[in-house]
Coordinates of C-alpha atoms in Angstrom, one line a residue:
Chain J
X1 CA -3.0 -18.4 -14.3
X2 CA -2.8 -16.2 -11.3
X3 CA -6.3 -14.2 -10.3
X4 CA -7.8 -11.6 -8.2
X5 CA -11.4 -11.5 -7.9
X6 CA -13.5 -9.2 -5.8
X7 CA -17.2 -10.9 -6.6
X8 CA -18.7 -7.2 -5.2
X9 CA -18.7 -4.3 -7.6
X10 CA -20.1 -1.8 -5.0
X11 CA -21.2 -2.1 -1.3
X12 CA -22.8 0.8 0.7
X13 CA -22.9 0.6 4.4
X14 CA -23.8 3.1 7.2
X15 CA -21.1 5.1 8.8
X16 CA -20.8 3.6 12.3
X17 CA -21.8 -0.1 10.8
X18 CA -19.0 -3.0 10.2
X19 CA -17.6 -3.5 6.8
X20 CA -16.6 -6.6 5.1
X21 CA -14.7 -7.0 1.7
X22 CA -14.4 -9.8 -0.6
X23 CA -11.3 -11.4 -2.4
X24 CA -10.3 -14.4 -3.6
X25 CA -7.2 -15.2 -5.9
X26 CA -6.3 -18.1 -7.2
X27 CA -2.3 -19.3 -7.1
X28 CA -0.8 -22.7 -6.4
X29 CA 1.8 -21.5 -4.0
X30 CA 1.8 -18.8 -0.8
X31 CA 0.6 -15.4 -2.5
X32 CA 2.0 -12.1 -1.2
X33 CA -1.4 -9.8 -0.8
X34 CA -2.2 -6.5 -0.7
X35 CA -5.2 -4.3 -0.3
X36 CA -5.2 -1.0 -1.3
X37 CA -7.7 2.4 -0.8
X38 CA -7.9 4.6 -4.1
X39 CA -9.8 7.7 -3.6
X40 CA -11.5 10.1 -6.2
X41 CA -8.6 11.4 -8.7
X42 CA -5.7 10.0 -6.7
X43 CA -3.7 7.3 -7.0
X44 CA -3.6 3.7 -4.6
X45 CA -2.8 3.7 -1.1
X46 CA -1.4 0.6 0.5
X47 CA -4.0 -0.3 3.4
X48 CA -2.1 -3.4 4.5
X49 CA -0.5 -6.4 3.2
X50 CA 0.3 -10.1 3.6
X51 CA 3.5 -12.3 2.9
X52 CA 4.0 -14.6 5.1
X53 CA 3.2 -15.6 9.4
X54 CA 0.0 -14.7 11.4
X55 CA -2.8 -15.0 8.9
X56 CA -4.5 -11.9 10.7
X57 CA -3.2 -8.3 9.5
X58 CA -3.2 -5.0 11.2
X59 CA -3.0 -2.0 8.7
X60 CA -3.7 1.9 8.5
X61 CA -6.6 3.6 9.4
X62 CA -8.5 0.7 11.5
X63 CA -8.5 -1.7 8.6
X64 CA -7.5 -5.4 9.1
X65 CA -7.3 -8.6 6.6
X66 CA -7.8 -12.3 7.4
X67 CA -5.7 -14.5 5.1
X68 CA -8.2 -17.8 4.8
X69 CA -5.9 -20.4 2.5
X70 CA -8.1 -23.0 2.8
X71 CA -11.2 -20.8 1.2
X72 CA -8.3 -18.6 -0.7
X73 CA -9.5 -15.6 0.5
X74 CA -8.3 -12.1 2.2
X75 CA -11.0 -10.4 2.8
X76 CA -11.1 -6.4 4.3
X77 CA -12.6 -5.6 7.8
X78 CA -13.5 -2.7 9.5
X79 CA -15.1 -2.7 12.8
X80 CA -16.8 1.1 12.4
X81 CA -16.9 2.9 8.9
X82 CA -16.1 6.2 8.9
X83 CA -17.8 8.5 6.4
X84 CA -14.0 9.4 5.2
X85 CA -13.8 5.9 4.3
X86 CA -15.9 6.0 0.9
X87 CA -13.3 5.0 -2.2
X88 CA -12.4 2.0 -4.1
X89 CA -10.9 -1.0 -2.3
X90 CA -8.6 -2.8 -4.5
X91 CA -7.0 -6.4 -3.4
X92 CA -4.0 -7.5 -5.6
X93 CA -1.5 -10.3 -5.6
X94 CA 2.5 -10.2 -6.4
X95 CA 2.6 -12.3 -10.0
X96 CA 4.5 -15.1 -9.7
X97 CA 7.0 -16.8 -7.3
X98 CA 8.5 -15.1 -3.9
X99 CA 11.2 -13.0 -5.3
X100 CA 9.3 -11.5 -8.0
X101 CA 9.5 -8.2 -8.0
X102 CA 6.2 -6.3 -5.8
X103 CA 6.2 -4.1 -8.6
X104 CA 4.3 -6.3 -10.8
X105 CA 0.8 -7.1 -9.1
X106 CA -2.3 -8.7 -10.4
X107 CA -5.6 -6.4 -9.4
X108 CA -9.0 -7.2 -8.7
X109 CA -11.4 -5.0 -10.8
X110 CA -11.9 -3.4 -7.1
X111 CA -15.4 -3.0 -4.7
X112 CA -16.4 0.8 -4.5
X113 CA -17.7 1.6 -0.8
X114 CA -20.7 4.3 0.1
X115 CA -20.9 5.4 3.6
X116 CA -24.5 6.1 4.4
X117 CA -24.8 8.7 7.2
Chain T
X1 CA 9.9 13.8 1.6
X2 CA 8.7 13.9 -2.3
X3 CA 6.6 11.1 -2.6
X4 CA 5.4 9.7 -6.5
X5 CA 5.0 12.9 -9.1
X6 CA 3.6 11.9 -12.6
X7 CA 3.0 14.7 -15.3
X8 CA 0.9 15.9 -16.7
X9 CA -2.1 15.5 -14.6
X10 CA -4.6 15.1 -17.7
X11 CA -4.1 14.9 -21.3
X12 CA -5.8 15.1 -24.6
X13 CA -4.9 13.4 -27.8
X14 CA -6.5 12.5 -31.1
X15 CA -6.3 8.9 -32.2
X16 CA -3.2 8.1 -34.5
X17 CA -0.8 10.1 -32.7
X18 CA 2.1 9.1 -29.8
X19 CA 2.1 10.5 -25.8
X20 CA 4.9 10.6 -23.3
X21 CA 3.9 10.5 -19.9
X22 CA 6.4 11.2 -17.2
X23 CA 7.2 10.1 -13.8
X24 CA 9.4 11.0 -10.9
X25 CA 9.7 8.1 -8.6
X26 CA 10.0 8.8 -4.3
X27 CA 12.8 9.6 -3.0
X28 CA 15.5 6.7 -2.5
X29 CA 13.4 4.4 -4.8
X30 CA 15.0 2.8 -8.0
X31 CA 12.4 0.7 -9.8
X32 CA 9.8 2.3 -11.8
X33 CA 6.7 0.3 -12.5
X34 CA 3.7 1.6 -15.0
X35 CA 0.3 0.4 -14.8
X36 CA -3.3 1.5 -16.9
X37 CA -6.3 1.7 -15.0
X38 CA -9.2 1.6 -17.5
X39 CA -12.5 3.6 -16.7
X40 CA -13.8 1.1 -13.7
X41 CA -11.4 -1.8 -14.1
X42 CA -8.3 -2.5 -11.3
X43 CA -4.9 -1.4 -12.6
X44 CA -2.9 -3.7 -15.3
X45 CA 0.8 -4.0 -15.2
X46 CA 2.4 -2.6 -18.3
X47 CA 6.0 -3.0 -17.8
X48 CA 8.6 -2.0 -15.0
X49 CA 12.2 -0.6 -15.5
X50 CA 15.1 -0.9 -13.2
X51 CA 18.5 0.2 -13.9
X52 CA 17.5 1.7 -17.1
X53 CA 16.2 -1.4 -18.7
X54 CA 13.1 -2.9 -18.9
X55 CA 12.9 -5.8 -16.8
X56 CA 9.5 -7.2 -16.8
X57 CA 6.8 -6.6 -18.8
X58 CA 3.1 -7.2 -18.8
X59 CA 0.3 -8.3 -22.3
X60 CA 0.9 -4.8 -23.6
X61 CA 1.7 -3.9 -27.8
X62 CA 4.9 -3.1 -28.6
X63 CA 2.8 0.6 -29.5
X64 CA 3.9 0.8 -25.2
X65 CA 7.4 1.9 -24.6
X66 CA 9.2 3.4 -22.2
X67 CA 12.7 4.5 -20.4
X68 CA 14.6 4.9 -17.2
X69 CA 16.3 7.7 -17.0
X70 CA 20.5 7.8 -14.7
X71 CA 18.1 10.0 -12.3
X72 CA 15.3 6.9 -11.7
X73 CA 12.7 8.8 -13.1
X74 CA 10.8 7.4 -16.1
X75 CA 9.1 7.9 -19.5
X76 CA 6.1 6.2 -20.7
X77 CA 4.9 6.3 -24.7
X78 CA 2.2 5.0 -26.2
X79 CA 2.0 5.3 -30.5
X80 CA -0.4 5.1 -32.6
X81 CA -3.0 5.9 -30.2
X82 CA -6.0 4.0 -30.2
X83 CA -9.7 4.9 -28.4
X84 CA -8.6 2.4 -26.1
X85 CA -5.9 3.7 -24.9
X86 CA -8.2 6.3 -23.1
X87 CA -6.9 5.2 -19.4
X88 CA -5.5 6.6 -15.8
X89 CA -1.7 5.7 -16.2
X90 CA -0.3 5.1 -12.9
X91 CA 3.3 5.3 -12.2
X92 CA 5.1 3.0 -9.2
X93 CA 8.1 3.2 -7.6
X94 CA 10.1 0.9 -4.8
X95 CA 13.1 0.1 -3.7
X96 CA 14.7 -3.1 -5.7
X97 CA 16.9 -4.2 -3.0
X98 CA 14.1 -5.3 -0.6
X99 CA 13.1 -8.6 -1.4
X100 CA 11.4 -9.1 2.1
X101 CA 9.1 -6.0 0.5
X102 CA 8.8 -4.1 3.9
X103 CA 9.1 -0.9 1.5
X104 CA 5.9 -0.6 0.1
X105 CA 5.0 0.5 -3.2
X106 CA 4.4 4.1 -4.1
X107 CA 1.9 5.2 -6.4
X108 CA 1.1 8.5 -8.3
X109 CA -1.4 10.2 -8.9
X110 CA -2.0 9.4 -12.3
X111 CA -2.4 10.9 -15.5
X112 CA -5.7 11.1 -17.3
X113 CA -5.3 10.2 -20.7
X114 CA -8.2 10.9 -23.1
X115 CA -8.5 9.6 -27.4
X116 CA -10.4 11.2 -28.8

């Protein structure tokens, strides 16, 4: 069965320091990823996402995501943390073949960042 | 440009009774998709309507129902509440037609829902 897995539950960094985010999934075929920002009280913001081509993704706000198959990982990266960027970090993969509807997504449990200033 | 609107914001209900939760999707979007985010857990998929039907659904009771309105917009209701139940419900919306998903999906703010 299709998985998300984000093995940290909360990471605190310094503002101005690099940030690194953990997923892994687990699917037999090419999964259609997504991170997503969800702050205090509000609902999920799509940070960037991944379906198919150049395995490195540009997204909002200075983030970018590295699809690794052979590790089957697409971890989050951000060269400077921002005090703003404090939230939950969620990755999530489309369930089931390409053509599937994006509406129906498997989440991780998510990673909540502290910015340290 | 109305993006996602979900109401009401919070709610409070005693265990045993039902709860509709609404949802108005963004503008031009036709598929509605509801998920419950339990208190430090990622969001589960509980079902997704399109063209007033439910087309996919996720390991949810029956107790979860729901409708699509002529207007996109949607209803979710939970019966027979259960402790459980106490969740952020997060409404969805896209656009059904793009299969290459370049339209991202929209999400609402939520609505708190409390059993007590």
């Amino acid at each position: 069965a299709q998985s998300v897995t984000q093995p940290d539950i909360h990471i605190t960094v310094s503002e101005g320091a690099s940030l690194e985010l953990r997923c892994n999934y687990s699917y037999g075929a090419t999964p259609y990823l997504f991170w997503y920002v969800q702050s205090p009280g509000q609902g999920l913001q799509l940070l960037l996402k991944y379906f198919s081509g150049d395995t490195l993704v540009q997204g909002i706000k200075g983030f970018e995501a590295e699809f690794k198959r052979s590790q089957s990982s697409f971890n989050l990266r951000k060269p400077s943390v921002h005090w703003s960027d404090a939230a939950e970090y969620f990755c999530a993969v489309v369930r089931g073949n390409y053509g599937g509807s994006q509406g129906n997504l498997i989440f991780g449990k998510g990673t909540k960042l502290s910015v340290k200033p | 440009d109305a993006g996602v609107t979900q109401s009401p914001t919070h709610l409070i209900k005693t265990r045993g009774q039902q709860v509709t939760l609404r949802c108005s999707p963004k503008s031009g979007h036709d598929t509605v998709s509801w998920y419950q985010q339990a208190l430090g857990q990622g969001p589960q998929f509980i079902f997704q309507y399109y063209e007033e039907e439910e087309r996919q659904r996720g390991n949810f009771p029956d107790r979860f129902s729901g409708h699509q309105f002529p207007n996109y917009s949607s209803e979710l209701n939970v019966n027979a509440l259960l402790l459980g139940d106490s969740a952020l419900y997060l409404c969805a919306s896209s656009l059904r037609q793009d299969s290459s998903y370049n339209s991202p999906l929209h999400f609402g703010n939520g609505t708190r829902l409390t059993v007590t």
